Amino acid sequence: MIYLDNAATTPLLPEVVKEMFDVATDTFGNPSSIHRAGRAAAKIIRQSRDDIAAILAIPSRQLIFTSGGSEANNQAIIGYALANQHKGKHLITTAIEHHSVLHAFVYLKDKHGFDITIVKPNAAGILTADSILAELRDDTILVSTMYANNETGQILPIADIAKGVRAHQAVYHVDAVQVIGKLPIHPSELGIDLLTAAAHKFHGPKGVGFLYQNNLVIDPLIHGGEQEEKRRAGTENIVGIVGMAKALSIAHQWMAENDAKVAELNTYFLSKLDGFNFYLNQFGELNMPHIINLGFPGMNQDLLLMKLDLQGVAISTGSACTAGDIAPSHVLTAIYGSDSAKLKESVRVSFSELNTLAELTEFVNILTSILSRN
């Protein structure tokens, strides 16, 4: 298989598999138990927390381990909003967010009476800091945006938004799922109050992620035990946590080299498309190089994906969380409108440093064959 859907998930690195296997084999104790096996497990979790915190340049106790990015986003948004609604009940986000953010906002509106503002991109498809900050009100308590969009790769002006929010009572949540392990992020320096990530986006395991919270009062989503300093009940996924810490450590160590490799893949792929009838769904000057969203006029995206899959190529139409859903991309709908033909023509190609130029050459050859028969 030529796997080009890395924005959806990434393959595990061999070093990560080994680390997880060793822990799964040798350290099976419950981290909450006081006997030797439990203490050994707890020590591994502490070390993993310290390793991740060091990369983010934050105190380790500001990390909460979760089951992934979606839980982390829900914990950040719902947990903070419910715990701090006495300060106000207005929340701000954008129309291009992941559904785990948008649906959390709608839940708070429908079930708890919050007033939500969803900011749309401008005519050029760009979200500016001013357009978001203009929606701040006296009763706003939370602003939530992604760092980079998972469908188009657009990088949002995180530092400018954080600066504007810092002068307000609101806190700033950043969904950094598509950026962690690819760009250096120090949330406290950026002025970010809440930040979320998922391990499987940087060659770690699925089913584990984390929430950074800057010593805020947050209601827990999961009740029962006193794990994670009473902030997230449930026996810790020690194997997943170890894998996440290992994967992030590797990504951090090779970040510059990986970024250069992915940028090369991006440039090479676009150069191979010279002569094709296509357009790019790219907005603004700053974009993540591992994501290319493009469309082929007159080519149905579902048919294209099926034909590519039959020839061993994996790409997508956008967010993996909408797999099987025939509804058009909510991100492109927010930019182009619901009547645009681009909603049925656009696909996402996403790289990792594990991909090769030879794979992209073969992909373009297969693509040429399919499009020539369309």
PDB file of N, CA, C and O in Angstrom, residues 100-162:
ATOM      1  N   SER A 100     -15.211  17.180  17.292  1.00  0.00           N
ATOM      2  CA  SER A 100     -15.162  17.016  18.744  1.00  0.00           C
ATOM      3  C   SER A 100     -15.200  18.356  19.457  1.00  0.00           C
ATOM      4  O   SER A 100     -15.560  18.421  20.642  1.00  0.00           O
ATOM      5  N   VAL A 101     -14.859  19.427  18.765  1.00  0.00           N
ATOM      6  CA  VAL A 101     -14.994  20.783  19.306  1.00  0.00           C
ATOM      7  C   VAL A 101     -16.380  21.330  18.997  1.00  0.00           C
ATOM      8  O   VAL A 101     -17.093  21.791  19.890  1.00  0.00           O
ATOM      9  N   LEU A 102     -16.776  21.269  17.732  1.00  0.00           N
ATOM     10  CA  LEU A 102     -18.073  21.836  17.342  1.00  0.00           C
ATOM     11  C   LEU A 102     -19.236  21.154  18.064  1.00  0.00           C
ATOM     12  O   LEU A 102     -20.167  21.815  18.532  1.00  0.00           O
ATOM     13  N   HIS A 103     -19.180  19.835  18.174  1.00  0.00           N
ATOM     14  CA  HIS A 103     -20.275  19.124  18.843  1.00  0.00           C
ATOM     15  C   HIS A 103     -20.288  19.395  20.339  1.00  0.00           C
ATOM     16  O   HIS A 103     -21.354  19.411  20.955  1.00  0.00           O
ATOM     17  N   ALA A 104     -19.123  19.627  20.924  1.00  0.00           N
ATOM     18  CA  ALA A 104     -19.071  19.995  22.339  1.00  0.00           C
ATOM     19  C   ALA A 104     -19.722  21.361  22.559  1.00  0.00           C
ATOM     20  O   ALA A 104     -20.442  21.572  23.550  1.00  0.00           O
ATOM     21  N   PHE A 105     -19.499  22.277  21.637  1.00  0.00           N
ATOM     22  CA  PHE A 105     -20.123  23.595  21.724  1.00  0.00           C
ATOM     23  C   PHE A 105     -21.642  23.480  21.620  1.00  0.00           C
ATOM     24  O   PHE A 105     -22.385  24.101  22.390  1.00  0.00           O
ATOM     25  N   VAL A 106     -22.107  22.699  20.645  1.00  0.00           N
ATOM     26  CA  VAL A 106     -23.549  22.531  20.463  1.00  0.00           C
ATOM     27  C   VAL A 106     -24.176  21.870  21.691  1.00  0.00           C
ATOM     28  O   VAL A 106     -25.273  22.231  22.121  1.00  0.00           O
ATOM     29  N   TYR A 107     -23.475  20.904  22.274  1.00  0.00           N
ATOM     30  CA  TYR A 107     -23.953  20.255  23.499  1.00  0.00           C
ATOM     31  C   TYR A 107     -24.135  21.280  24.615  1.00  0.00           C
ATOM     32  O   TYR A 107     -25.169  21.294  25.300  1.00  0.00           O
ATOM     33  N   LEU A 108     -23.168  22.141  24.807  1.00  0.00           N
ATOM     34  CA  LEU A 108     -23.264  23.152  25.860  1.00  0.00           C
ATOM     35  C   LEU A 108     -24.407  24.130  25.585  1.00  0.00           C
ATOM     36  O   LEU A 108     -25.084  24.586  26.520  1.00  0.00           O
ATOM     37  N   LYS A 109     -24.632  24.431  24.330  1.00  0.00           N
ATOM     38  CA  LYS A 109     -25.741  25.314  23.959  1.00  0.00           C
ATOM     39  C   LYS A 109     -27.086  24.645  24.218  1.00  0.00           C
ATOM     40  O   LYS A 109     -27.977  25.223  24.849  1.00  0.00           O
ATOM     41  N   ASP A 110     -27.240  23.405  23.749  1.00  0.00           N
ATOM     42  CA  ASP A 110     -28.531  22.733  23.816  1.00  0.00           C
ATOM     43  C   ASP A 110     -28.869  22.244  25.217  1.00  0.00           C
ATOM     44  O   ASP A 110     -30.042  22.270  25.630  1.00  0.00           O
ATOM     45  N   LYS A 111     -27.892  21.763  25.947  1.00  0.00           N
ATOM     46  CA  LYS A 111     -28.151  21.135  27.239  1.00  0.00           C
ATOM     47  C   LYS A 111     -27.916  22.043  28.437  1.00  0.00           C
ATOM     48  O   LYS A 111     -28.459  21.799  29.517  1.00  0.00           O
ATOM     49  N   HIS A 112     -27.104  23.084  28.257  1.00  0.00           N
ATOM     50  CA  HIS A 112     -26.751  23.909  29.415  1.00  0.00           C
ATOM     51  C   HIS A 112     -26.969  25.403  29.186  1.00  0.00           C
ATOM     52  O   HIS A 112     -26.579  26.212  30.030  1.00  0.00           O
ATOM     53  N   GLY A 113     -27.577  25.767  28.057  1.00  0.00           N
ATOM     54  CA  GLY A 113     -27.972  27.151  27.837  1.00  0.00           C
ATOM     55  C   GLY A 113     -26.858  28.125  27.543  1.00  0.00           C
ATOM     56  O   GLY A 113     -27.024  29.341  27.713  1.00  0.00           O
ATOM     57  N   PHE A 114     -25.713  27.653  27.068  1.00  0.00           N
ATOM     58  CA  PHE A 114     -24.628  28.555  26.707  1.00  0.00           C
ATOM     59  C   PHE A 114     -24.934  29.255  25.386  1.00  0.00           C
ATOM     60  O   PHE A 114     -25.647  28.716  24.526  1.00  0.00           O
ATOM     61  N   ASP A 115     -24.394  30.446  25.224  1.00  0.00           N
ATOM     62  CA  ASP A 115     -24.498  31.194  23.975  1.00  0.00           C
ATOM     63  C   ASP A 115     -23.194  30.987  23.217  1.00  0.00           C
ATOM     64  O   ASP A 115     -22.116  31.273  23.752  1.00  0.00           O
ATOM     65  N   ILE A 116     -23.271  30.471  22.005  1.00  0.00           N
ATOM     66  CA  ILE A 116     -22.049  30.166  21.257  1.00  0.00           C
ATOM     67  C   ILE A 116     -21.952  31.021  19.994  1.00  0.00           C
ATOM     68  O   ILE A 116     -22.959  31.324  19.346  1.00  0.00           O
ATOM     69  N   THR A 117     -20.745  31.424  19.672  1.00  0.00           N
ATOM     70  CA  THR A 117     -20.453  32.149  18.437  1.00  0.00           C
ATOM     71  C   THR A 117     -19.481  31.313  17.616  1.00  0.00           C
ATOM     72  O   THR A 117     -18.421  30.921  18.115  1.00  0.00           O
ATOM     73  N   ILE A 118     -19.862  31.027  16.371  1.00  0.00           N
ATOM     74  CA  ILE A 118     -19.013  30.244  15.471  1.00  0.00           C
ATOM     75  C   ILE A 118     -18.567  31.159  14.341  1.00  0.00           C
ATOM     76  O   ILE A 118     -19.368  31.574  13.497  1.00  0.00           O
ATOM     77  N   VAL A 119     -17.287  31.495  14.323  1.00  0.00           N
ATOM     78  CA  VAL A 119     -16.738  32.459  13.368  1.00  0.00           C
ATOM     79  C   VAL A 119     -16.414  31.759  12.049  1.00  0.00           C
ATOM     80  O   VAL A 119     -15.738  30.725  12.033  1.00  0.00           O
ATOM     81  N   LYS A 120     -16.883  32.321  10.944  1.00  0.00           N
ATOM     82  CA  LYS A 120     -16.620  31.744   9.627  1.00  0.00           C
ATOM     83  C   LYS A 120     -15.383  32.367   8.988  1.00  0.00           C
ATOM     84  O   LYS A 120     -15.014  33.509   9.295  1.00  0.00           O
ATOM     85  N   PRO A 121     -14.724  31.647   8.098  1.00  0.00           N
ATOM     86  CA  PRO A 121     -13.581  32.229   7.364  1.00  0.00           C
ATOM     87  C   PRO A 121     -14.049  33.389   6.493  1.00  0.00           C
ATOM     88  O   PRO A 121     -15.228  33.491   6.138  1.00  0.00           O
ATOM     89  N   ASN A 122     -13.096  34.259   6.126  1.00  0.00           N
ATOM     90  CA  ASN A 122     -13.444  35.360   5.236  1.00  0.00           C
ATOM     91  C   ASN A 122     -13.565  34.867   3.800  1.00  0.00           C
ATOM     92  O   ASN A 122     -13.465  33.663   3.533  1.00  0.00           O
ATOM     93  N   ALA A 123     -13.763  35.791   2.878  1.00  0.00           N
ATOM     94  CA  ALA A 123     -13.983  35.412   1.477  1.00  0.00           C
ATOM     95  C   ALA A 123     -12.802  34.671   0.874  1.00  0.00           C
ATOM     96  O   ALA A 123     -12.963  33.906  -0.086  1.00  0.00           O
ATOM     97  N   ALA A 124     -11.619  34.870   1.440  1.00  0.00           N
ATOM     98  CA  ALA A 124     -10.424  34.182   0.951  1.00  0.00           C
ATOM     99  C   ALA A 124     -10.206  32.851   1.664  1.00  0.00           C
ATOM    100  O   ALA A 124      -9.183  32.186   1.430  1.00  0.00           O
ATOM    101  N   GLY A 125     -11.137  32.461   2.516  1.00  0.00           N
ATOM    102  CA  GLY A 125     -11.027  31.196   3.230  1.00  0.00           C
ATOM    103  C   GLY A 125     -10.148  31.254   4.458  1.00  0.00           C
ATOM    104  O   GLY A 125      -9.779  30.215   5.010  1.00  0.00           O
ATOM    105  N   ILE A 126      -9.815  32.466   4.916  1.00  0.00           N
ATOM    106  CA  ILE A 126      -8.856  32.639   6.004  1.00  0.00           C
ATOM    107  C   ILE A 126      -9.574  33.080   7.276  1.00  0.00           C
ATOM    108  O   ILE A 126     -10.505  33.889   7.235  1.00  0.00           O
ATOM    109  N   LEU A 127      -9.116  32.555   8.398  1.00  0.00           N
ATOM    110  CA  LEU A 127      -9.585  33.013   9.702  1.00  0.00           C
ATOM    111  C   LEU A 127      -8.521  33.926  10.296  1.00  0.00           C
ATOM    112  O   LEU A 127      -7.376  33.508  10.502  1.00  0.00           O
ATOM    113  N   THR A 128      -8.882  35.171  10.547  1.00  0.00           N
ATOM    114  CA  THR A 128      -7.941  36.130  11.117  1.00  0.00           C
ATOM    115  C   THR A 128      -8.146  36.237  12.620  1.00  0.00           C
ATOM    116  O   THR A 128      -9.222  35.942  13.147  1.00  0.00           O
ATOM    117  N   ALA A 129      -7.107  36.703  13.300  1.00  0.00           N
ATOM    118  CA  ALA A 129      -7.224  36.914  14.744  1.00  0.00           C
ATOM    119  C   ALA A 129      -8.268  37.984  15.029  1.00  0.00           C
ATOM    120  O   ALA A 129      -9.064  37.853  15.976  1.00  0.00           O
ATOM    121  N   ASP A 130      -8.298  39.026  14.222  1.00  0.00           N
ATOM    122  CA  ASP A 130      -9.249  40.122  14.463  1.00  0.00           C
ATOM    123  C   ASP A 130     -10.690  39.642  14.369  1.00  0.00           C
ATOM    124  O   ASP A 130     -11.547  40.070  15.144  1.00  0.00           O
ATOM    125  N   SER A 131     -10.967  38.742  13.415  1.00  0.00           N
ATOM    126  CA  SER A 131     -12.344  38.269  13.248  1.00  0.00           C
ATOM    127  C   SER A 131     -12.799  37.467  14.459  1.00  0.00           C
ATOM    128  O   SER A 131     -13.982  37.459  14.804  1.00  0.00           O
ATOM    129  N   ILE A 132     -11.872  36.792  15.108  1.00  0.00           N
ATOM    130  CA  ILE A 132     -12.200  36.002  16.299  1.00  0.00           C
ATOM    131  C   ILE A 132     -12.283  36.891  17.531  1.00  0.00           C
ATOM    132  O   ILE A 132     -13.243  36.818  18.310  1.00  0.00           O
ATOM    133  N   LEU A 133     -11.301  37.763  17.692  1.00  0.00           N
ATOM    134  CA  LEU A 133     -11.259  38.629  18.866  1.00  0.00           C
ATOM    135  C   LEU A 133     -12.396  39.641  18.872  1.00  0.00           C
ATOM    136  O   LEU A 133     -12.821  40.103  19.942  1.00  0.00           O
ATOM    137  N   ALA A 134     -12.902  39.978  17.685  1.00  0.00           N
ATOM    138  CA  ALA A 134     -14.021  40.929  17.605  1.00  0.00           C
ATOM    139  C   ALA A 134     -15.286  40.392  18.261  1.00  0.00           C
ATOM    140  O   ALA A 134     -16.194  41.164  18.596  1.00  0.00           O
ATOM    141  N   GLU A 135     -15.354  39.063  18.446  1.00  0.00           N
ATOM    142  CA  GLU A 135     -16.548  38.458  19.031  1.00  0.00           C
ATOM    143  C   GLU A 135     -16.498  38.377  20.560  1.00  0.00           C
ATOM    144  O   GLU A 135     -17.454  37.933  21.193  1.00  0.00           O
ATOM    145  N   LEU A 136     -15.394  38.799  21.166  1.00  0.00           N
ATOM    146  CA  LEU A 136     -15.291  38.772  22.625  1.00  0.00           C
ATOM    147  C   LEU A 136     -16.322  39.689  23.256  1.00  0.00           C
ATOM    148  O   LEU A 136     -16.549  40.823  22.801  1.00  0.00           O
ATOM    149  N   ARG A 137     -16.958  39.212  24.317  1.00  0.00           N
ATOM    150  CA  ARG A 137     -17.928  39.995  25.075  1.00  0.00           C
ATOM    151  C   ARG A 137     -17.562  39.931  26.553  1.00  0.00           C
ATOM    152  O   ARG A 137     -16.682  39.157  26.957  1.00  0.00           O
ATOM    153  N   ASP A 138     -18.233  40.722  27.342  1.00  0.00           N
ATOM    154  CA  ASP A 138     -17.963  40.721  28.781  1.00  0.00           C
ATOM    155  C   ASP A 138     -18.217  39.357  29.406  1.00  0.00           C
ATOM    156  O   ASP A 138     -17.579  38.988  30.393  1.00  0.00           O
ATOM    157  N   ASP A 139     -19.166  38.590  28.813  1.00  0.00           N
ATOM    158  CA  ASP A 139     -19.523  37.298  29.396  1.00  0.00           C
ATOM    159  C   ASP A 139     -18.845  36.120  28.693  1.00  0.00           C
ATOM    160  O   ASP A 139     -19.174  34.964  28.964  1.00  0.00           O
ATOM    161  N   THR A 140     -17.874  36.409  27.801  1.00  0.00           N
ATOM    162  CA  THR A 140     -17.135  35.324  27.147  1.00  0.00           C
ATOM    163  C   THR A 140     -16.171  34.692  28.140  1.00  0.00           C
ATOM    164  O   THR A 140     -15.412  35.391  28.810  1.00  0.00           O
ATOM    165  N   ILE A 141     -16.188  33.362  28.213  1.00  0.00           N
ATOM    166  CA  ILE A 141     -15.270  32.687  29.136  1.00  0.00           C
ATOM    167  C   ILE A 141     -14.295  31.747  28.435  1.00  0.00           C
ATOM    168  O   ILE A 141     -13.313  31.317  29.048  1.00  0.00           O
ATOM    169  N   LEU A 142     -14.538  31.434  27.165  1.00  0.00           N
ATOM    170  CA  LEU A 142     -13.669  30.487  26.472  1.00  0.00           C
ATOM    171  C   LEU A 142     -13.620  30.788  24.981  1.00  0.00           C
ATOM    172  O   LEU A 142     -14.660  31.025  24.351  1.00  0.00           O
ATOM    173  N   VAL A 143     -12.414  30.782  24.423  1.00  0.00           N
ATOM    174  CA  VAL A 143     -12.189  30.836  22.979  1.00  0.00           C
ATOM    175  C   VAL A 143     -11.467  29.553  22.607  1.00  0.00           C
ATOM    176  O   VAL A 143     -10.487  29.169  23.252  1.00  0.00           O
ATOM    177  N   SER A 144     -11.941  28.857  21.579  1.00  0.00           N
ATOM    178  CA  SER A 144     -11.361  27.580  21.172  1.00  0.00           C
ATOM    179  C   SER A 144     -11.103  27.583  19.674  1.00  0.00           C
ATOM    180  O   SER A 144     -12.013  27.791  18.877  1.00  0.00           O
ATOM    181  N   THR A 145      -9.843  27.362  19.294  1.00  0.00           N
ATOM    182  CA  THR A 145      -9.507  27.214  17.875  1.00  0.00           C
ATOM    183  C   THR A 145      -8.489  26.086  17.717  1.00  0.00           C
ATOM    184  O   THR A 145      -7.770  25.738  18.648  1.00  0.00           O
ATOM    185  N   MET A 146      -8.405  25.545  16.524  1.00  0.00           N
ATOM    186  CA  MET A 146      -7.341  24.598  16.218  1.00  0.00           C
ATOM    187  C   MET A 146      -6.069  25.365  15.862  1.00  0.00           C
ATOM    188  O   MET A 146      -6.120  26.544  15.492  1.00  0.00           O
ATOM    189  N   TYR A 147      -4.948  24.702  15.986  1.00  0.00           N
ATOM    190  CA  TYR A 147      -3.670  25.302  15.591  1.00  0.00           C
ATOM    191  C   TYR A 147      -3.539  25.235  14.070  1.00  0.00           C
ATOM    192  O   TYR A 147      -3.147  26.210  13.426  1.00  0.00           O
ATOM    193  N   ALA A 148      -3.857  24.079  13.508  1.00  0.00           N
ATOM    194  CA  ALA A 148      -3.827  23.905  12.053  1.00  0.00           C
ATOM    195  C   ALA A 148      -4.982  23.006  11.661  1.00  0.00           C
ATOM    196  O   ALA A 148      -5.288  22.031  12.350  1.00  0.00           O
ATOM    197  N   ASN A 149      -5.616  23.322  10.540  1.00  0.00           N
ATOM    198  CA  ASN A 149      -6.788  22.571  10.131  1.00  0.00           C
ATOM    199  C   ASN A 149      -6.425  21.206   9.579  1.00  0.00           C
ATOM    200  O   ASN A 149      -5.481  21.059   8.802  1.00  0.00           O
ATOM    201  N   ASN A 150      -7.194  20.198   9.967  1.00  0.00           N
ATOM    202  CA  ASN A 150      -6.903  18.819   9.593  1.00  0.00           C
ATOM    203  C   ASN A 150      -7.274  18.498   8.149  1.00  0.00           C
ATOM    204  O   ASN A 150      -6.827  17.479   7.611  1.00  0.00           O
ATOM    205  N   GLU A 151      -8.068  19.329   7.491  1.00  0.00           N
ATOM    206  CA  GLU A 151      -8.452  19.057   6.107  1.00  0.00           C
ATOM    207  C   GLU A 151      -7.652  19.864   5.090  1.00  0.00           C
ATOM    208  O   GLU A 151      -7.339  19.361   4.015  1.00  0.00           O
ATOM    209  N   THR A 152      -7.333  21.111   5.421  1.00  0.00           N
ATOM    210  CA  THR A 152      -6.642  21.979   4.464  1.00  0.00           C
ATOM    211  C   THR A 152      -5.214  22.303   4.862  1.00  0.00           C
ATOM    212  O   THR A 152      -4.431  22.759   4.028  1.00  0.00           O
ATOM    213  N   GLY A 153      -4.869  22.121   6.133  1.00  0.00           N
ATOM    214  CA  GLY A 153      -3.531  22.446   6.610  1.00  0.00           C
ATOM    215  C   GLY A 153      -3.346  23.891   7.004  1.00  0.00           C
ATOM    216  O   GLY A 153      -2.249  24.288   7.441  1.00  0.00           O
ATOM    217  N   GLN A 154      -4.393  24.719   6.862  1.00  0.00           N
ATOM    218  CA  GLN A 154      -4.274  26.136   7.212  1.00  0.00           C
ATOM    219  C   GLN A 154      -3.832  26.310   8.669  1.00  0.00           C
ATOM    220  O   GLN A 154      -4.413  25.731   9.579  1.00  0.00           O
ATOM    221  N   ILE A 155      -2.790  27.125   8.883  1.00  0.00           N
ATOM    222  CA  ILE A 155      -2.310  27.428  10.230  1.00  0.00           C
ATOM    223  C   ILE A 155      -2.971  28.718  10.700  1.00  0.00           C
ATOM    224  O   ILE A 155      -2.917  29.745  10.019  1.00  0.00           O
ATOM    225  N   LEU A 156      -3.599  28.651  11.854  1.00  0.00           N
ATOM    226  CA  LEU A 156      -4.278  29.821  12.392  1.00  0.00           C
ATOM    227  C   LEU A 156      -3.305  30.703  13.174  1.00  0.00           C
ATOM    228  O   LEU A 156      -2.280  30.205  13.667  1.00  0.00           O
ATOM    229  N   PRO A 157      -3.613  32.004  13.312  1.00  0.00           N
ATOM    230  CA  PRO A 157      -2.704  32.941  14.006  1.00  0.00           C
ATOM    231  C   PRO A 157      -2.796  32.780  15.522  1.00  0.00           C
ATOM    232  O   PRO A 157      -3.311  33.646  16.240  1.00  0.00           O
ATOM    233  N   ILE A 158      -2.269  31.673  16.013  1.00  0.00           N
ATOM    234  CA  ILE A 158      -2.405  31.297  17.416  1.00  0.00           C
ATOM    235  C   ILE A 158      -1.852  32.360  18.359  1.00  0.00           C
ATOM    236  O   ILE A 158      -2.504  32.745  19.341  1.00  0.00           O
ATOM    237  N   ALA A 159      -0.650  32.848  18.091  1.00  0.00           N
ATOM    238  CA  ALA A 159      -0.015  33.812  18.989  1.00  0.00           C
ATOM    239  C   ALA A 159      -0.823  35.103  19.069  1.00  0.00           C
ATOM    240  O   ALA A 159      -0.984  35.680  20.163  1.00  0.00           O
ATOM    241  N   ASP A 160      -1.355  35.571  17.950  1.00  0.00           N
ATOM    242  CA  ASP A 160      -2.137  36.808  17.944  1.00  0.00           C
ATOM    243  C   ASP A 160      -3.460  36.632  18.687  1.00  0.00           C
ATOM    244  O   ASP A 160      -3.910  37.540  19.397  1.00  0.00           O
ATOM    245  N   ILE A 161      -4.092  35.480  18.496  1.00  0.00           N
ATOM    246  CA  ILE A 161      -5.343  35.216  19.215  1.00  0.00           C
ATOM    247  C   ILE A 161      -5.073  35.151  20.717  1.00  0.00           C
ATOM    248  O   ILE A 161      -5.792  35.743  21.526  1.00  0.00           O
ATOM    249  N   ALA A 162      -4.011  34.433  21.089  1.00  0.00           N
ATOM    250  CA  ALA A 162      -3.674  34.304  22.507  1.00  0.00           C
ATOM    251  C   ALA A 162      -3.395  35.660  23.133  1.00  0.00           C
ATOM    252  O   ALA A 162      -3.811  35.932  24.277  1.00  0.00           O
TER     253      ALA A 162
END
